[in-house]
Short mmCIF file of C-alpha atoms and ligand atoms in Angstrom, two decimals:
data_model
loop_
_atom_site.label_atom_id
_atom_site.label_comp_id
_atom_site.label_asym_id
_atom_site.label_seq_id
_atom_site.Cartn_x
_atom_site.Cartn_y
_atom_site.Cartn_z
CA UNK A 1 42.04 -31.58 125.50
CA UNK A 2 45.77 -31.26 125.12
CA UNK A 3 46.97 -34.28 122.74
CA UNK A 4 50.45 -35.07 122.10
CA UNK A 5 50.68 -37.21 118.99
CA UNK A 6 53.80 -39.07 118.84
CA UNK A 7 55.30 -40.05 115.26
CA UNK A 8 58.52 -40.30 113.48
CA UNK A 9 61.19 -42.23 115.36
CA UNK A 10 64.25 -44.01 114.02
CA UNK A 11 62.71 -46.96 112.41
CA UNK A 12 62.48 -47.65 108.45
CA UNK A 13 59.07 -46.61 108.60
CA UNK A 14 59.65 -43.10 110.07
CA UNK A 15 58.37 -41.41 106.96
CA UNK A 16 55.25 -43.49 107.05
CA UNK A 17 54.71 -42.67 110.79
CA UNK A 18 55.26 -38.81 110.20
CA UNK A 19 52.56 -38.78 107.75
CA UNK A 20 50.05 -40.93 109.65
CA UNK A 21 50.81 -38.55 112.81
CA UNK A 22 50.25 -35.32 110.65
CA UNK A 23 46.90 -36.83 109.20
CA UNK A 24 45.51 -37.81 112.83
CA UNK A 25 46.79 -34.46 114.23
CA UNK A 26 45.00 -32.62 111.84
CA UNK A 27 41.75 -34.74 112.05
CA UNK A 28 41.82 -33.88 115.79
CA UNK A 29 42.33 -30.29 115.42
CA UNK A 30 39.36 -30.36 113.07
CA UNK A 31 37.67 -31.51 116.10
CA UNK A 32 38.77 -28.43 118.05
CA UNK A 33 41.35 -30.17 120.07
CA UNK A 34 44.94 -28.69 120.93
CA UNK A 35 47.32 -30.95 119.30
CA UNK A 36 51.13 -31.15 119.84
CA UNK A 37 52.98 -33.15 117.15
CA UNK A 38 56.30 -34.76 118.61
CA UNK A 39 59.09 -36.51 116.93
CA UNK A 40 60.32 -39.47 118.79
CA UNK A 41 63.78 -38.81 119.85
CA UNK A 42 66.11 -38.81 122.83
CA UNK A 43 64.35 -35.51 123.85
CA UNK A 44 61.02 -37.20 123.82
CA UNK A 45 60.36 -36.99 127.74
CA UNK A 46 61.78 -33.29 128.18
CA UNK A 47 59.51 -32.23 125.47
CA UNK A 48 56.48 -34.04 126.73
CA UNK A 49 57.02 -32.43 130.15
CA UNK A 50 57.06 -29.15 128.51
CA UNK A 51 53.70 -29.73 126.64
CA UNK A 52 52.17 -31.43 129.47
CA UNK A 53 49.60 -33.33 127.51
CA UNK A 54 46.39 -34.78 129.25
CA UNK A 55 46.76 -37.72 126.93
CA UNK A 56 49.35 -39.22 124.45
CA UNK A 57 48.54 -40.87 121.03
CA UNK A 58 51.48 -42.91 119.98
CA UNK A 59 51.43 -43.27 116.13
CA UNK A 60 55.09 -44.62 115.73
CA UNK A 61 55.39 -47.63 113.42
CA UNK A 62 58.26 -50.44 113.44
CA UNK A 63 60.72 -51.09 116.62
CA UNK A 64 60.38 -49.04 119.54
CA UNK A 65 56.85 -47.81 118.42
CA UNK A 66 55.10 -51.25 118.31
CA UNK A 67 57.43 -53.49 120.23
CA UNK A 68 56.22 -52.05 123.42
CA UNK A 69 59.15 -50.21 124.46
CA UNK A 70 57.73 -46.78 123.70
CA UNK A 71 54.66 -47.61 125.61
CA UNK A 72 56.98 -48.85 128.62
CA UNK A 73 58.67 -45.27 128.74
CA UNK A 74 55.22 -43.62 128.85
CA UNK A 75 53.87 -45.77 131.35
CA UNK A 76 56.96 -45.23 133.54
CA UNK A 77 56.66 -41.55 133.13
CA UNK A 78 53.20 -41.47 134.02
CA UNK A 79 51.36 -40.52 130.96
CA UNK A 80 47.73 -41.80 129.90
CA UNK A 81 48.21 -43.32 126.64
CA UNK A 82 46.17 -44.79 123.88
CA UNK A 83 46.86 -48.33 122.63
CA UNK A 84 48.12 -51.70 123.70
CA UNK A 85 50.06 -52.37 126.98
CA UNK A 86 53.68 -52.93 126.55
CA UNK A 87 53.52 -56.57 127.44
CA UNK A 88 50.90 -57.37 124.61
CA UNK A 89 52.67 -55.23 122.08
CA UNK A 90 55.89 -57.27 122.54
CA UNK A 91 54.11 -60.33 121.63
CA UNK A 92 52.26 -58.97 118.74
CA UNK A 93 55.57 -57.41 117.30
CA UNK A 94 57.27 -60.71 116.82
CA UNK A 95 55.60 -62.47 114.12
CA UNK A 96 56.74 -65.94 115.11
CA UNK A 97 55.22 -65.59 118.75
CA UNK A 98 52.18 -63.95 117.48
CA UNK A 99 51.81 -67.06 115.12
CA UNK A 100 51.77 -69.41 117.97
CA UNK A 101 49.32 -67.35 119.98
CA UNK A 102 46.96 -67.38 116.76
CA UNK A 103 47.61 -71.16 116.52
CA UNK A 104 46.70 -71.83 120.09
CA UNK A 105 43.61 -69.80 119.36
CA UNK A 106 42.72 -72.03 116.77
CA UNK A 107 43.34 -69.77 113.71
CA UNK A 108 45.07 -70.95 110.69
CA UNK A 109 48.85 -69.93 110.52
CA UNK A 110 50.74 -70.68 107.31
CA UNK A 111 53.59 -73.36 107.76
CA UNK A 112 56.75 -71.38 108.99
CA UNK A 113 60.29 -71.74 109.26
CA UNK A 114 62.09 -69.41 111.60
CA UNK A 115 65.84 -68.91 111.35
CA UNK A 116 67.81 -66.62 113.42
CA UNK A 117 70.82 -65.22 111.65
CA UNK A 118 73.20 -66.94 114.24
CA UNK A 119 71.80 -70.39 113.30
CA UNK A 120 72.09 -69.59 109.49
CA UNK A 121 75.63 -68.91 109.98
CA UNK A 122 76.74 -71.49 112.13
CA UNK A 123 74.44 -74.48 110.95
CA UNK A 124 75.57 -73.94 107.30
CA UNK A 125 73.39 -71.82 105.20
CA UNK A 126 73.31 -73.77 102.04
CA UNK A 127 72.21 -76.93 103.67
CA UNK A 128 69.52 -75.15 105.62
CA UNK A 129 68.40 -73.43 102.67
CA UNK A 130 67.64 -76.75 100.60
CA UNK A 131 65.89 -78.17 103.57
CA UNK A 132 63.72 -75.15 103.81
CA UNK A 133 62.77 -75.26 100.30
CA UNK A 134 61.98 -79.06 100.61
CA UNK A 135 59.83 -78.31 103.60
CA UNK A 136 57.99 -75.01 102.73
CA UNK A 137 57.96 -75.45 98.85
CA UNK A 138 58.20 -72.68 96.18
CA UNK A 139 57.04 -69.83 95.74
CA UNK A 140 57.72 -68.81 99.29
CA UNK A 141 57.73 -65.69 101.37
CA UNK A 142 60.71 -64.62 103.15
CA UNK A 143 60.30 -61.83 105.56
CA UNK A 144 61.94 -60.42 108.74
CA UNK A 145 60.37 -61.59 111.85
CA UNK A 146 59.14 -58.03 112.84
CA UNK A 147 58.91 -54.79 111.13
CA UNK A 148 56.19 -53.49 108.90
CA UNK A 149 55.11 -51.99 105.23
CA UNK A 150 56.43 -55.32 103.97
CA UNK A 151 60.00 -53.94 104.16
CA UNK A 152 62.64 -56.74 103.75
CA UNK A 153 59.99 -59.26 102.38
CA UNK A 154 60.33 -60.91 98.99
CA UNK A 155 58.54 -63.66 97.16
CA UNK A 156 61.02 -66.29 96.05
CA UNK A 157 60.03 -68.19 92.99
CA UNK A 158 62.98 -70.43 92.44
CA UNK A 159 65.93 -71.67 94.53
CA UNK A 160 68.75 -69.34 93.28
CA UNK A 161 66.43 -66.48 94.30
CA UNK A 162 66.47 -67.49 97.97
CA UNK A 163 70.16 -66.54 99.27
CA UNK A 164 69.38 -62.99 98.10
CA UNK A 165 65.96 -62.77 99.81
CA UNK A 166 67.45 -63.99 103.25
CA UNK A 167 70.08 -61.15 103.09
CA UNK A 168 67.37 -58.70 102.28
CA UNK A 169 65.46 -60.10 105.22
CA UNK A 170 68.23 -60.04 107.58
CA UNK A 171 69.03 -56.33 106.92
CA UNK A 172 65.76 -55.56 108.50
CA UNK A 173 66.04 -57.82 111.58
CA UNK A 174 68.11 -60.91 112.96
CA UNK A 175 65.38 -63.41 112.64
CA UNK A 176 63.68 -64.35 109.45
CA UNK A 177 60.45 -66.18 108.68
CA UNK A 178 59.85 -68.37 105.64
CA UNK A 179 56.16 -69.11 104.68
CA UNK A 180 54.55 -70.69 101.69
CA UNK A 181 53.36 -67.91 99.30
CA UNK A 182 49.40 -67.89 99.86
CA UNK A 183 47.50 -67.19 96.83
CA UNK A 184 44.10 -65.53 97.53
CA UNK A 185 42.50 -62.50 98.68
CA UNK A 186 44.37 -60.23 101.08
CA UNK A 187 42.18 -58.61 103.66
CA UNK A 188 42.68 -56.46 106.52
CA UNK A 189 40.13 -56.27 109.62
CA UNK A 190 40.31 -53.18 111.73
CA UNK A 191 39.38 -53.44 115.51
CA UNK A 192 38.26 -50.86 117.33
CA UNK A 193 37.71 -50.96 121.44
CA UNK A 194 35.28 -48.84 123.45
CA UNK A 195 33.47 -49.04 126.90
CA UNK A 196 30.68 -51.29 125.13
CA UNK A 197 33.25 -53.81 123.96
CA UNK A 198 35.15 -54.63 120.69
CA UNK A 199 33.87 -54.22 117.12
CA UNK A 200 35.21 -54.43 113.63
CA UNK A 201 34.87 -51.98 110.99
CA UNK A 202 34.16 -52.74 107.12
CA UNK A 203 36.70 -55.14 105.94
CA UNK A 204 39.32 -53.88 103.42
CA UNK A 205 40.23 -56.02 100.39
CA UNK A 206 43.73 -55.39 98.96
CA UNK A 207 44.66 -55.90 95.44
CA UNK A 208 48.01 -54.81 94.65
CA UNK A 209 50.02 -54.49 91.59
CA UNK A 210 52.98 -56.60 92.73
CA UNK A 211 53.08 -60.14 94.31
CA UNK A 212 53.04 -58.63 97.79
CA UNK A 213 51.33 -55.69 99.22
CA UNK A 214 54.90 -54.19 99.47
CA UNK A 215 56.03 -50.53 100.08
CA UNK A 216 55.39 -49.12 96.55
CA UNK A 217 52.05 -50.57 96.44
CA UNK A 218 51.32 -49.05 99.86
CA UNK A 219 52.45 -45.45 99.49
CA UNK A 220 52.02 -44.87 95.72
CA UNK A 221 48.80 -43.83 94.57
CA UNK A 222 47.22 -46.06 91.90
CA UNK A 223 49.43 -48.98 92.59
CA UNK A 224 46.91 -50.81 94.49
CA UNK A 225 43.13 -51.38 94.14
CA UNK A 226 40.97 -51.40 97.29
CA UNK A 227 37.58 -52.64 97.97
CA UNK A 228 35.66 -51.64 100.94
CA UNK A 229 33.70 -53.57 102.08
CA UNK A 230 35.76 -56.43 100.68
CA UNK A 231 34.09 -58.61 97.71
CA UNK A 232 33.49 -61.62 100.04
CA UNK A 233 30.72 -63.69 101.18
CA UNK A 234 29.00 -62.53 104.41
CA UNK A 235 29.93 -65.91 105.96
CA UNK A 236 33.54 -65.42 105.26
CA UNK A 237 33.40 -61.67 106.49
CA UNK A 238 31.75 -63.01 109.65
CA UNK A 239 34.51 -65.49 110.13
CA UNK A 240 37.29 -62.93 109.40
CA UNK A 241 35.67 -60.27 111.86
CA UNK A 242 35.55 -63.17 114.63
CA UNK A 243 39.13 -63.92 114.10
CA UNK A 244 40.30 -60.25 114.25
CA UNK A 245 38.25 -59.87 117.60
CA UNK A 246 39.67 -63.36 118.67
CA UNK A 247 43.20 -62.10 118.11
CA UNK A 248 42.95 -58.70 119.42
CA UNK A 249 41.70 -60.46 122.69
CA UNK A 250 44.26 -63.48 122.78
CA UNK A 251 47.13 -60.97 122.35
CA UNK A 252 45.60 -58.62 125.09
CA UNK A 253 45.71 -55.77 122.75
CA UNK A 254 43.75 -52.51 123.73
CA UNK A 255 41.88 -49.72 121.93
CA UNK A 256 42.98 -50.33 118.31
CA UNK A 257 44.48 -53.04 116.04
CA UNK A 258 44.33 -54.20 112.47
CA UNK A 259 44.62 -58.13 111.51
CA UNK A 260 46.11 -58.76 108.17
CA UNK A 261 44.50 -62.01 106.57
CA UNK A 262 44.41 -64.10 103.30
CA UNK A 263 41.40 -66.01 102.21
CA UNK A 264 42.63 -68.95 100.00
CA UNK A 265 40.64 -70.43 97.19
CA UNK A 266 39.03 -73.16 99.47
CA UNK A 267 37.69 -70.26 101.74
CA UNK A 268 40.20 -70.91 104.38
CA UNK A 269 41.40 -67.84 106.45
CA UNK A 270 45.01 -67.41 106.87
CA UNK A 271 46.64 -65.21 109.62
CA UNK A 272 49.61 -63.11 108.67
CA UNK A 273 49.93 -60.55 111.46
CA UNK A 274 48.25 -58.10 113.71
CA UNK A 275 49.42 -54.37 113.81
CA UNK A 276 48.72 -52.32 116.96
CA UNK A 277 49.69 -48.97 115.33
CA UNK A 278 47.97 -49.41 111.87
CA UNK A 279 49.11 -46.81 109.51
CA UNK A 280 47.07 -43.88 108.97
CA UNK A 281 48.38 -42.06 106.05
CA UNK A 282 46.21 -41.03 103.10
CA UNK A 283 46.47 -44.64 101.52
CA UNK A 284 46.42 -46.49 104.58
CA UNK A 285 43.90 -49.22 105.19
CA UNK A 286 42.55 -48.15 108.75
CA UNK A 287 41.40 -44.83 107.55
CA UNK A 288 39.64 -46.48 104.48
CA UNK A 289 37.73 -48.65 106.90
CA UNK A 290 36.84 -45.58 109.04
CA UNK A 291 35.46 -43.76 105.81
CA UNK A 292 33.48 -46.95 104.60
CA UNK A 293 31.80 -47.13 108.32
CA UNK A 294 30.65 -43.48 107.96
CA UNK A 295 32.80 -42.43 110.60
CA UNK A 296 35.12 -39.38 111.10
CA UNK A 297 38.78 -40.40 111.69
CA UNK A 298 39.04 -37.33 114.36
CA UNK A 299 35.98 -38.42 115.94
CA UNK A 300 37.28 -42.26 116.11
CA UNK A 301 40.43 -41.16 117.75
CA UNK A 302 38.72 -38.29 120.01
CA UNK A 303 36.63 -41.21 121.22
CA UNK A 304 39.67 -43.50 121.96
CA UNK A 305 41.42 -40.35 123.80
CA UNK A 306 38.49 -39.75 126.05
CA UNK A 307 37.70 -43.30 127.17
CA UNK A 308 40.98 -44.15 128.61
CA UNK A 309 40.22 -45.93 131.71
CA UNK A 310 43.99 -45.89 133.18
N1 LIG B 1 52.73 -66.10 103.22
C1 LIG B 1 52.06 -65.28 102.72
N2 LIG B 1 51.72 -65.37 101.50
C2 LIG B 1 51.34 -64.50 100.66
N3 LIG B 1 51.66 -63.33 100.92
C3 LIG B 1 52.01 -62.69 101.90
C4 LIG B 1 52.58 -63.93 103.15
N4 LIG B 1 53.10 -63.33 103.96
C5 LIG B 1 53.19 -61.97 103.81
N5 LIG B 1 52.76 -61.58 102.64
C6 LIG B 1 52.56 -60.23 101.97
O1 LIG B 1 53.56 -59.44 102.50
C7 LIG B 1 52.73 -58.48 103.15
C8 LIG B 1 53.42 -57.99 104.25
O2 LIG B 1 53.57 -59.01 105.10
P1 LIG B 1 52.92 -58.88 106.56
O3 LIG B 1 53.22 -60.29 107.33
O4 LIG B 1 51.56 -58.46 106.85
O5 LIG B 1 54.02 -57.94 107.39
P2 LIG B 1 54.12 -56.54 107.56
O6 LIG B 1 52.94 -56.00 107.05
O7 LIG B 1 54.41 -56.30 109.00
O8 LIG B 1 55.28 -56.13 106.70
C9 LIG B 1 51.45 -58.64 103.17
O9 LIG B 1 50.47 -57.52 103.39
C10 LIG B 1 51.22 -59.67 102.12
O10 LIG B 1 50.84 -58.91 100.85
MG1 LIG B 2 51.00 -56.43 107.34
#
């Protein structure tokens, strides 16, 4: 097969995506495939025309890659593509909207305040921040409504830290989400879909050095401890698997997804988000889940690439 692996792009996660692309491209070459690594820029379509791939595998993180727009372009240009349809991606990418889908599907979602930058300016920031603290409490998480790798996300422990956290989050997007800081066990549940249906991979438990599983903890070896399978009861694991599958279906996702969850001290499982293009770097969660399942990364992607029903 001639496979075009798309990576890079212009988002803040460009470097992460390039690493994901390189890793998966190599895994597919090891399976005897002809793989072309394509950086996503204005020359994308002419370049794809030259390559003339049988199928396209997008591994671009962040805006354009995960908000449905790249997929829309590939569909219009007529390429067979792995992953979620653009309409579903658009919903999953915007955390406040995905949260609403999760809540409607009966999944616990942390109480959230969603503030667009415009409202923040025009309604009087100081008063809004005081009200937000009363409503959400401290500590809280302030994060951009979309994006990834925890970029722009901060744990706010005192009222004085809130304005700076808002500025940081707004620098990654024009809408900001404020949530209570959940204390518990963070897990990620990877979902794979094939002709026989939807299945989950072993759950990854994440124990970062920092308060959040932030950029440093993700991409610096040794800053996070992982446990696969997660050190949780079978009952909680079954519930978490069921939630990830429920979200994959409720959002209309396709082929692959990863749901991020936190289990609190009472055993309640809280929804953080779903990723349609989970990271595939050396320290990423999805490849760890693949390993723990006794599968080969190249094999997993080859299955997705060969089972496309478009
Ligand atoms: N409400 C919350 N309580 C505790 N930790 C959170 C909360 N929201 C996010 N986090 C932490 O921040 C990280 C990034 O948040 P997430 O919503 O998954 O966004 P993304 O991974 O797209 O940047 C999570 O992996 C988790 O460690
Ligand atoms: Mg996440």
